PDB file of C-alpha atoms and ligand atoms in Angstrom:
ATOM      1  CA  UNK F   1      11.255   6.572  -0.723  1.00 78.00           C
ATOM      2  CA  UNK F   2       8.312   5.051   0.639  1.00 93.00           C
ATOM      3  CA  UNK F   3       6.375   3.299  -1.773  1.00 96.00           C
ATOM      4  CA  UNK F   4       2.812   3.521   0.475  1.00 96.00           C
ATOM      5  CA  UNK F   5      -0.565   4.398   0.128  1.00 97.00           C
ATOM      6  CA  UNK F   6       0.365   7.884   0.668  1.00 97.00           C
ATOM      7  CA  UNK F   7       2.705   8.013  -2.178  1.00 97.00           C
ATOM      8  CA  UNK F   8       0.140   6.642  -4.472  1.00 98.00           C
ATOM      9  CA  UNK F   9      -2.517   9.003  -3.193  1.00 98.00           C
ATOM     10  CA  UNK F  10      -0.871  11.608  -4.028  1.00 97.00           C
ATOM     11  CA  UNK F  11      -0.117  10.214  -8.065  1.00 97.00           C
ATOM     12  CA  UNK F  12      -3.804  10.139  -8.329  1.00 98.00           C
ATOM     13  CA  UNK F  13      -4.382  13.300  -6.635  1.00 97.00           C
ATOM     14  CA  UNK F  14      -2.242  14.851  -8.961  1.00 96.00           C
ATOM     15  CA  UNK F  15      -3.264  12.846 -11.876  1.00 95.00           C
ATOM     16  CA  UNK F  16       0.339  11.749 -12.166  1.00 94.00           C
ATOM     17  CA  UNK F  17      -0.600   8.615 -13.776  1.00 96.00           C
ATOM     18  CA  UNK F  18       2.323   8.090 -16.432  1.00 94.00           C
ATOM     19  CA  UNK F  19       1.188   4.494 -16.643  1.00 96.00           C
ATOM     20  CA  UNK F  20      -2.085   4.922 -17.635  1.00 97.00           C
ATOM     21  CA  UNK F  21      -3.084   3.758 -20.818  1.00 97.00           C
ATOM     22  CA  UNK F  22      -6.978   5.076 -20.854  1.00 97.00           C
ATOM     23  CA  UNK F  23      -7.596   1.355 -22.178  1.00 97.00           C
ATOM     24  CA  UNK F  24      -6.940  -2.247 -21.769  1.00 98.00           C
ATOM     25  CA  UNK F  25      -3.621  -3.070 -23.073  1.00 97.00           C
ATOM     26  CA  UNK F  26      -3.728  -5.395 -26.145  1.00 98.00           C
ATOM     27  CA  UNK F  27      -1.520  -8.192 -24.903  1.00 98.00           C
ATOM     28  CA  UNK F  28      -4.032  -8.513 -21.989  1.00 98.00           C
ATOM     29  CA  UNK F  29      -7.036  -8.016 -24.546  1.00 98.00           C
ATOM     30  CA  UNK F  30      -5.917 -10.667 -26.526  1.00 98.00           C
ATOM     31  CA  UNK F  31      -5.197 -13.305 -24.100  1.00 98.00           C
ATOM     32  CA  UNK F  32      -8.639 -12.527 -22.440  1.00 98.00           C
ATOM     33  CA  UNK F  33     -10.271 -13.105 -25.633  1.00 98.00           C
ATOM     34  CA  UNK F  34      -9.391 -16.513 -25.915  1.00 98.00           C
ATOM     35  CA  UNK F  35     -10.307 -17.213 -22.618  1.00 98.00           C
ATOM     36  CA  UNK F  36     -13.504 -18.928 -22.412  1.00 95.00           C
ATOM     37  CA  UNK F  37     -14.570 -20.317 -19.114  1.00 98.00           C
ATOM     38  CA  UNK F  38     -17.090 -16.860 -17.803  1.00 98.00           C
ATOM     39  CA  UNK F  39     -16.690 -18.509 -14.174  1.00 97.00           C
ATOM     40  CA  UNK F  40     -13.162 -17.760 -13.899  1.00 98.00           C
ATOM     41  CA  UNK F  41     -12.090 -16.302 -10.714  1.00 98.00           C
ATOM     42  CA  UNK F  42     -10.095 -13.665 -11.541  1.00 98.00           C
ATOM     43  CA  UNK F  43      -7.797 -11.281  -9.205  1.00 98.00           C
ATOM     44  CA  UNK F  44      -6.694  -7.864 -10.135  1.00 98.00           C
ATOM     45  CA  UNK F  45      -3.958  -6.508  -7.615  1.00 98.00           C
ATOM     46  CA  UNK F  46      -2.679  -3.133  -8.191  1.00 98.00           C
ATOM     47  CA  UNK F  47      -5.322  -2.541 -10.593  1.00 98.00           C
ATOM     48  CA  UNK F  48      -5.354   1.102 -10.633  1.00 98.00           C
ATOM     49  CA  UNK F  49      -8.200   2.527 -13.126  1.00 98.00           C
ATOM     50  CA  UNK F  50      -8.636  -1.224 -14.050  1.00 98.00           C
ATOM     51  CA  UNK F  51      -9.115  -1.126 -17.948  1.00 98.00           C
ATOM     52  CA  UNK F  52      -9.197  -4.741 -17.793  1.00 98.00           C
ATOM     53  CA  UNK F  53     -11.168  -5.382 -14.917  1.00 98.00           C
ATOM     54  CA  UNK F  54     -13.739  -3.213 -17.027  1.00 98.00           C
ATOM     55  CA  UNK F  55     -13.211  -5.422 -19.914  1.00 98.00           C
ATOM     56  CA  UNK F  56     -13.489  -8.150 -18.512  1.00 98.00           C
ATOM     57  CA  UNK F  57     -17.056  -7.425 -16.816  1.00 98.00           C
ATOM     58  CA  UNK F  58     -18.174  -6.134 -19.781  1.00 98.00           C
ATOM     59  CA  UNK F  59     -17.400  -9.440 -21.465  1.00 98.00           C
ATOM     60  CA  UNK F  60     -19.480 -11.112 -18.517  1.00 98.00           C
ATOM     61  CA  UNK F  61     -16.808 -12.069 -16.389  1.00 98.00           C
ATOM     62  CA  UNK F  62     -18.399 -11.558 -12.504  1.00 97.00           C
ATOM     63  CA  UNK F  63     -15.882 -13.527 -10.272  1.00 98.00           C
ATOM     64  CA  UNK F  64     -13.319 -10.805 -10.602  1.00 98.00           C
ATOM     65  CA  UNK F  65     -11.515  -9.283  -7.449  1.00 98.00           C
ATOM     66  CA  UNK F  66     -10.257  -5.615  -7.914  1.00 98.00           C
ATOM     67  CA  UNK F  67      -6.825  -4.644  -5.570  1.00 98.00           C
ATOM     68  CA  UNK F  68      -5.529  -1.435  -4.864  1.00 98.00           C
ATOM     69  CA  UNK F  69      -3.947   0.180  -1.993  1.00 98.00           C
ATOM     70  CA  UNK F  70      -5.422   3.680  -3.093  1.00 98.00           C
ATOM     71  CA  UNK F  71      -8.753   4.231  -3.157  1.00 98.00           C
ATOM     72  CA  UNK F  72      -8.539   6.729  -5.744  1.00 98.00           C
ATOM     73  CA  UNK F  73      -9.034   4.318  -8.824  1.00 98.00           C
ATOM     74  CA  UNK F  74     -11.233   2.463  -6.860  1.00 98.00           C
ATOM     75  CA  UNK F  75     -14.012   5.489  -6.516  1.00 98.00           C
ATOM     76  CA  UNK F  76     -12.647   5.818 -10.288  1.00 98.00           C
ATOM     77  CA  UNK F  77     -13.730   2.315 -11.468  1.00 98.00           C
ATOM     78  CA  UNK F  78     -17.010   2.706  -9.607  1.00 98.00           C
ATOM     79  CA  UNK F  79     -17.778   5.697 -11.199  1.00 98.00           C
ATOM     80  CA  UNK F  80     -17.198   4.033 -14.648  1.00 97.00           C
ATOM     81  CA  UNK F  81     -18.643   1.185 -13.810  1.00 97.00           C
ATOM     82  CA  UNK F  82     -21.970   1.619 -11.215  1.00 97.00           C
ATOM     83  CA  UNK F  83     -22.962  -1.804 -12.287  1.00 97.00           C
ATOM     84  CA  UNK F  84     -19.880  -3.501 -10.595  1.00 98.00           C
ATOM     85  CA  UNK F  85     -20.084  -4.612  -7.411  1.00 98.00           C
ATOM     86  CA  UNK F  86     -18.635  -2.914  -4.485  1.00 98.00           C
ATOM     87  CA  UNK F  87     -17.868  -5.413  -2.642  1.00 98.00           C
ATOM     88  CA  UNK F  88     -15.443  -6.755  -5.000  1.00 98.00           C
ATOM     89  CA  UNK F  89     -13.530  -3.421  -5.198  1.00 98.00           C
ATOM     90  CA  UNK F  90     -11.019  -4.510  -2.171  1.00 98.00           C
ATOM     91  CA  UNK F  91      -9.328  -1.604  -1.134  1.00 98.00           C
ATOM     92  CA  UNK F  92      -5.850  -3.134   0.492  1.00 98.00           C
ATOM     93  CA  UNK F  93      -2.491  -3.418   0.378  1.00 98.00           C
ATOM     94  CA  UNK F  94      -1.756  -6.502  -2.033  1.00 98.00           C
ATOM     95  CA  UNK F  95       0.696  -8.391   0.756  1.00 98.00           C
ATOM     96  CA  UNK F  96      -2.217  -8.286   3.788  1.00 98.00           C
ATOM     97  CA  UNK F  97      -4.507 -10.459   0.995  1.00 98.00           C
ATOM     98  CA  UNK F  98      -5.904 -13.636   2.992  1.00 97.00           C
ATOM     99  CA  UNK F  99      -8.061 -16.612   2.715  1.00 96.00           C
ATOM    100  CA  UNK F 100      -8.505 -16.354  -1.288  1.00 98.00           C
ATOM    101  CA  UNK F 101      -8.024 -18.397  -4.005  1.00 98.00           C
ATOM    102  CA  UNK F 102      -7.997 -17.437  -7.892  1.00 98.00           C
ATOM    103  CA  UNK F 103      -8.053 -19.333 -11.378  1.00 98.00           C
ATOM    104  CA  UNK F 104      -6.114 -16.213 -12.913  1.00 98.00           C
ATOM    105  CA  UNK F 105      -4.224 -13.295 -11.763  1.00 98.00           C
ATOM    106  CA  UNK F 106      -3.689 -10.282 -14.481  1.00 98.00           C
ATOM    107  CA  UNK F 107      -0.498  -8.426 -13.929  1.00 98.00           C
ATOM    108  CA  UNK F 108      -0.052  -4.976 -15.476  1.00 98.00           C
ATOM    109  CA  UNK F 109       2.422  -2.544 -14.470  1.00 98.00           C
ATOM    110  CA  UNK F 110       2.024  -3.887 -10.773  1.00 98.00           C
ATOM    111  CA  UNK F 111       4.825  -5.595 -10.352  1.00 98.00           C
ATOM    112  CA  UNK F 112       6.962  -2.685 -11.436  1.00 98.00           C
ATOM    113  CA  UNK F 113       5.532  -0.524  -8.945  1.00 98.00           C
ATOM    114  CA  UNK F 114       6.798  -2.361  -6.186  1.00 98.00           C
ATOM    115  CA  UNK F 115      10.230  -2.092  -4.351  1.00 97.00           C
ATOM    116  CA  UNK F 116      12.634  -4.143  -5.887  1.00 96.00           C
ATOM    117  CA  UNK F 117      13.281  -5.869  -2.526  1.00 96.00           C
ATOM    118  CA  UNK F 118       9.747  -7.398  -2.646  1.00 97.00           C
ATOM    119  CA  UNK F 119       9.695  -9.332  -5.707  1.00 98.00           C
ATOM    120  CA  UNK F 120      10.300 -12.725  -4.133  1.00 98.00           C
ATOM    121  CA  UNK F 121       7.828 -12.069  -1.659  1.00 98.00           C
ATOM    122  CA  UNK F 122       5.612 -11.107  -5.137  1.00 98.00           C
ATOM    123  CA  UNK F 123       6.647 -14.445  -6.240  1.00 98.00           C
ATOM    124  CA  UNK F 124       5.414 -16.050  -3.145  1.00 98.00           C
ATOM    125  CA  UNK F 125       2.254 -14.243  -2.640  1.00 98.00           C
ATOM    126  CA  UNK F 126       0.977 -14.870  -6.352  1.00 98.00           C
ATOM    127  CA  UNK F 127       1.856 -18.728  -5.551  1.00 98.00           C
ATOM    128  CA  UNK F 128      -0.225 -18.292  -2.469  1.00 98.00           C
ATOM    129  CA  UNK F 129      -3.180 -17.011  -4.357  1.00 98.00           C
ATOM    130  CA  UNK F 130      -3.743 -19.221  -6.796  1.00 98.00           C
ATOM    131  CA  UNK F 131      -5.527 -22.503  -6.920  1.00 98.00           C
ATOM    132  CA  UNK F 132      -3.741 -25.830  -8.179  1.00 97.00           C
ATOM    133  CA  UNK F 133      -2.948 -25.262 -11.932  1.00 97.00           C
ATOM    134  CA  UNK F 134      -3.829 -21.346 -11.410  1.00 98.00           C
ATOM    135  CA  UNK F 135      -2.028 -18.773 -13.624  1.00 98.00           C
ATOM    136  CA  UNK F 136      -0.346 -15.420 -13.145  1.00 98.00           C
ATOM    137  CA  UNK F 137      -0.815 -13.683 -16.652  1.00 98.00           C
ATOM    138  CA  UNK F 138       0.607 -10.371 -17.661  1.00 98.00           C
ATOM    139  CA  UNK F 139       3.243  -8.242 -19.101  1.00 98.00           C
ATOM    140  CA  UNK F 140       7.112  -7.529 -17.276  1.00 98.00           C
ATOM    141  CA  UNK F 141       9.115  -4.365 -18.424  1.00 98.00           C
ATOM    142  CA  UNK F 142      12.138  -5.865 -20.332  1.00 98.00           C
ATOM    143  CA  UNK F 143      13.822  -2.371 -19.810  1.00 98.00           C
ATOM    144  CA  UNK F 144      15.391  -0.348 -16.872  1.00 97.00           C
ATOM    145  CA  UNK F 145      14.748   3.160 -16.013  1.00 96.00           C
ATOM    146  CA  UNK F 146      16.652   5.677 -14.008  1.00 94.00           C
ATOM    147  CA  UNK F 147      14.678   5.667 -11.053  1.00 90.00           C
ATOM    148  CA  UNK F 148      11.607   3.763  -9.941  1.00 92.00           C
ATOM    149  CA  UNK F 149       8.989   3.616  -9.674  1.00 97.00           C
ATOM    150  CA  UNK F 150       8.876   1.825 -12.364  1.00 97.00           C
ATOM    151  CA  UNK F 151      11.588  -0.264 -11.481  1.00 97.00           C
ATOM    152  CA  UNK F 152      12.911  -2.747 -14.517  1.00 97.00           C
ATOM    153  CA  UNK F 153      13.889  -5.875 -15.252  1.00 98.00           C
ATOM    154  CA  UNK F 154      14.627  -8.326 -17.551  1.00 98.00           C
ATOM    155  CA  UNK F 155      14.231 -11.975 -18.585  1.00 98.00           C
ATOM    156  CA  UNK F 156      16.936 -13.656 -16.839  1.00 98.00           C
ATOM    157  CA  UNK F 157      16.285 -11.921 -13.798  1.00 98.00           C
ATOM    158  CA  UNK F 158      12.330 -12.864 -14.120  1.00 98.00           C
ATOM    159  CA  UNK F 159      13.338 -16.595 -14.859  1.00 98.00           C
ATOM    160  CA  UNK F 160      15.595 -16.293 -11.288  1.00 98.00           C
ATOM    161  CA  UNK F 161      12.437 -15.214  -9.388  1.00 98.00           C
ATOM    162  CA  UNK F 162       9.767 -17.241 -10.937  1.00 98.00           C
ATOM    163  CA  UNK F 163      11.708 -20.209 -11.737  1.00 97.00           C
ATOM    164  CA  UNK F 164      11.667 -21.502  -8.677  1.00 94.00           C
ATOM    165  CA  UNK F 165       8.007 -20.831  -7.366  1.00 98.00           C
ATOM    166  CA  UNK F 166       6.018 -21.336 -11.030  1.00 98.00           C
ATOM    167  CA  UNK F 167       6.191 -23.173 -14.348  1.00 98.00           C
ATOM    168  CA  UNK F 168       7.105 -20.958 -16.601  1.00 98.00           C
ATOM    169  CA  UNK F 169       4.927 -21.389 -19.507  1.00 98.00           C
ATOM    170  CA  UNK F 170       5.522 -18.797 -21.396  1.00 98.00           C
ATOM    171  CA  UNK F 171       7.949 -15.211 -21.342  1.00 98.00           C
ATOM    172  CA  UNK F 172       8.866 -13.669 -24.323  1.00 98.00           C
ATOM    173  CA  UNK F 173       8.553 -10.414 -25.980  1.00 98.00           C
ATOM    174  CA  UNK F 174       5.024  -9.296 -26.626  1.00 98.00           C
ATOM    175  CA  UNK F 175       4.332  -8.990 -29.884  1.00 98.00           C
ATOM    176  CA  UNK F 176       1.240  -6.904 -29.292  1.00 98.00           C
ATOM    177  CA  UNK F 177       2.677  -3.956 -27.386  1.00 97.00           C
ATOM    178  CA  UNK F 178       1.282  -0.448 -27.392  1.00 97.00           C
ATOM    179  CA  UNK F 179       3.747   1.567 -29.529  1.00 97.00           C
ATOM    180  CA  UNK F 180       5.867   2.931 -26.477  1.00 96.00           C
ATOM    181  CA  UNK F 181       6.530  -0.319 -25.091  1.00 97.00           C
ATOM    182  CA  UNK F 182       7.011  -2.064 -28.207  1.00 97.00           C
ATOM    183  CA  UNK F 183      10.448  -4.509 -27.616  1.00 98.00           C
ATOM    184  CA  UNK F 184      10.254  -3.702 -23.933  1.00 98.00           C
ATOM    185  CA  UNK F 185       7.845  -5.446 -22.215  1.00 98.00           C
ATOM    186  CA  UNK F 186       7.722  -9.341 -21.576  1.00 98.00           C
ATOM    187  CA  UNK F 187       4.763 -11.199 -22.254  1.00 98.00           C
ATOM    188  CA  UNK F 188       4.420 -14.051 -19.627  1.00 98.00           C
ATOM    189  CA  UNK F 189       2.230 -16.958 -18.762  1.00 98.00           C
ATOM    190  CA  UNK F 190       3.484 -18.780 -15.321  1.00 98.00           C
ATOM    191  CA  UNK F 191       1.322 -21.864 -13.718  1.00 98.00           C
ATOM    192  CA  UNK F 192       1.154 -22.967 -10.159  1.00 98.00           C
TER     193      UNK F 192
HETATM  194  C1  SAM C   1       1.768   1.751 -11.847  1.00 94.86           C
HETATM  195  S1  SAM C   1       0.169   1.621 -11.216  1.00 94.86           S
HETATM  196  C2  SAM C   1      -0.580   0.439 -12.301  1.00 94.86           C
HETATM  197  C3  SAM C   1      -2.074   0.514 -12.349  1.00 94.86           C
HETATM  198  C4  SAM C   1      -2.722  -0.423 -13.389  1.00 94.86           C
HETATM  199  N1  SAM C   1      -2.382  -1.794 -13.161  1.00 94.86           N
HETATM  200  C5  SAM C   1      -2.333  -0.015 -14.782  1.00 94.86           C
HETATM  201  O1  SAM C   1      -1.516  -0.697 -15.415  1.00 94.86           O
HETATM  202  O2  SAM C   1      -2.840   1.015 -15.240  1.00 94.86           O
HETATM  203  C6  SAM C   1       0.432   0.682  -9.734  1.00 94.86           C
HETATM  204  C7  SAM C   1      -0.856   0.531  -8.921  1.00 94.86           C
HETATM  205  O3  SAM C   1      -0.593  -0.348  -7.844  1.00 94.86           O
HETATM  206  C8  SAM C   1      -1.118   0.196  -6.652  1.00 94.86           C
HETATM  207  N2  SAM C   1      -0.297  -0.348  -5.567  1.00 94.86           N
HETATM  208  C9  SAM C   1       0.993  -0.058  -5.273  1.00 94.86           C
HETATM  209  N3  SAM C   1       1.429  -0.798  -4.245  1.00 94.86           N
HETATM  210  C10 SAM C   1       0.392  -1.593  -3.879  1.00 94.86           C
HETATM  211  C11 SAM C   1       0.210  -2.612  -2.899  1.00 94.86           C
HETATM  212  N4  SAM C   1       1.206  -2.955  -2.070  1.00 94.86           N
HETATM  213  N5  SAM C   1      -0.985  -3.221  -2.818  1.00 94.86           N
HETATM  214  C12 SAM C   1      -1.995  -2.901  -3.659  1.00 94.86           C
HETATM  215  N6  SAM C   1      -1.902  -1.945  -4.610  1.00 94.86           N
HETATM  216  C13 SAM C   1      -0.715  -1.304  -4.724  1.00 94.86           C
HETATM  217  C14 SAM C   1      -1.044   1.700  -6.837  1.00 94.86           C
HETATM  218  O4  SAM C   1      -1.957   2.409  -6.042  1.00 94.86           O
HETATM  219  C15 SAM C   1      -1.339   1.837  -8.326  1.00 94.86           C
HETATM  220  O5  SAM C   1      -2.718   1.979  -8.563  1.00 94.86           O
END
């Protein structure tokens, strides 16, 4: 299977969006809340209809970068949103990324997406993106499913392909978890 744009055209032209919560998810709301620096530069790869990134503007966060190789949720996020700007609605494959450099990256349900094969070049990209003392935030499946995507994982293999690239602050169970993915998902905070 080829995991391309074309395969992820065709979820959102069929409005197979399994993943989809119609909201920010609360392990993400919470740890934005707490944030408190507005400038933050923040990167959203794979954001699909970008809950967050909508949160997060709303909240009067500006510097925020919006990733998606489809340019379905894109259209979808400017339709929500006309205020945001367009230009920061980067329609791209996550990997072809250059010359930028974030504060904070929000992962949700992107990493999962991906081959299998490409989570140390995941690793490496993220590290790549961030600024000294930058942080990837988000949530890991702590589950496996029969086929992908979404492909699974779980802590010790995280800690194998993170350990090495990050400082793992933080990865443990989210306590906050939509009901569904309550026990299953991996709440995680690694540093550059
Ligand atoms: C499972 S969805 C998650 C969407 C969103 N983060 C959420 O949780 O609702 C994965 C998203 O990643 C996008 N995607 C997949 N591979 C990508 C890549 N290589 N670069 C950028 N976006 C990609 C897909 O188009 C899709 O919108």
């Amino acid at each position: 299977m080829n995991l391309n744009k074309a395969y992820w055209d065709k979820k959102y032209d069929q409005n197979k969006l399994v993943w989809d919560l119609g909201h920010i998810s609360p392990p993400l709301k919470a740890y934005i809340d707490q944030l408190t620096d507005k400038n933050t530069n923040i990167l959203i790869p794979g954001a699909g209809n970008g809950y967050e990134v909508e949160y997060l503007f709303k909240a009067g966060y500006t510097n925020l970068q919006v990733v998606d190789i489809s340019a379905h949720p894109l259209n979808n996020i400017k339709t929500r949103i006309p205020d945001f700007p367009e230009d920061q609605l980067i329609h791209s494959d996550f990997f072809e990324l250059k010359d930028m450099e974030f504060d904070l990256i929000l992962e949700q349900t992107f990493f999962c997406s991906l081959p299998p094969e490409q989570r140390t070049d995941y690793a490496k990209k993220m590290y790549d993106l961030l600024a000294k003392d930058g942080r990837l935030v988000g949530l890991l499946f702590d589950r496996s499913f029969i086929d992908g995507p979404p492909f699974g994982g779980g802590e010790a293999e995280y800690r194998n392909i993170f350990e090495g690239v990050f400082k793992i602050k933080t990865l443990e169970t989210a306590f906050n978890s939509i009901k569904p993915r309550k026990g299953k998902e991996l709440f995680f905070i690694f540093e550059k």
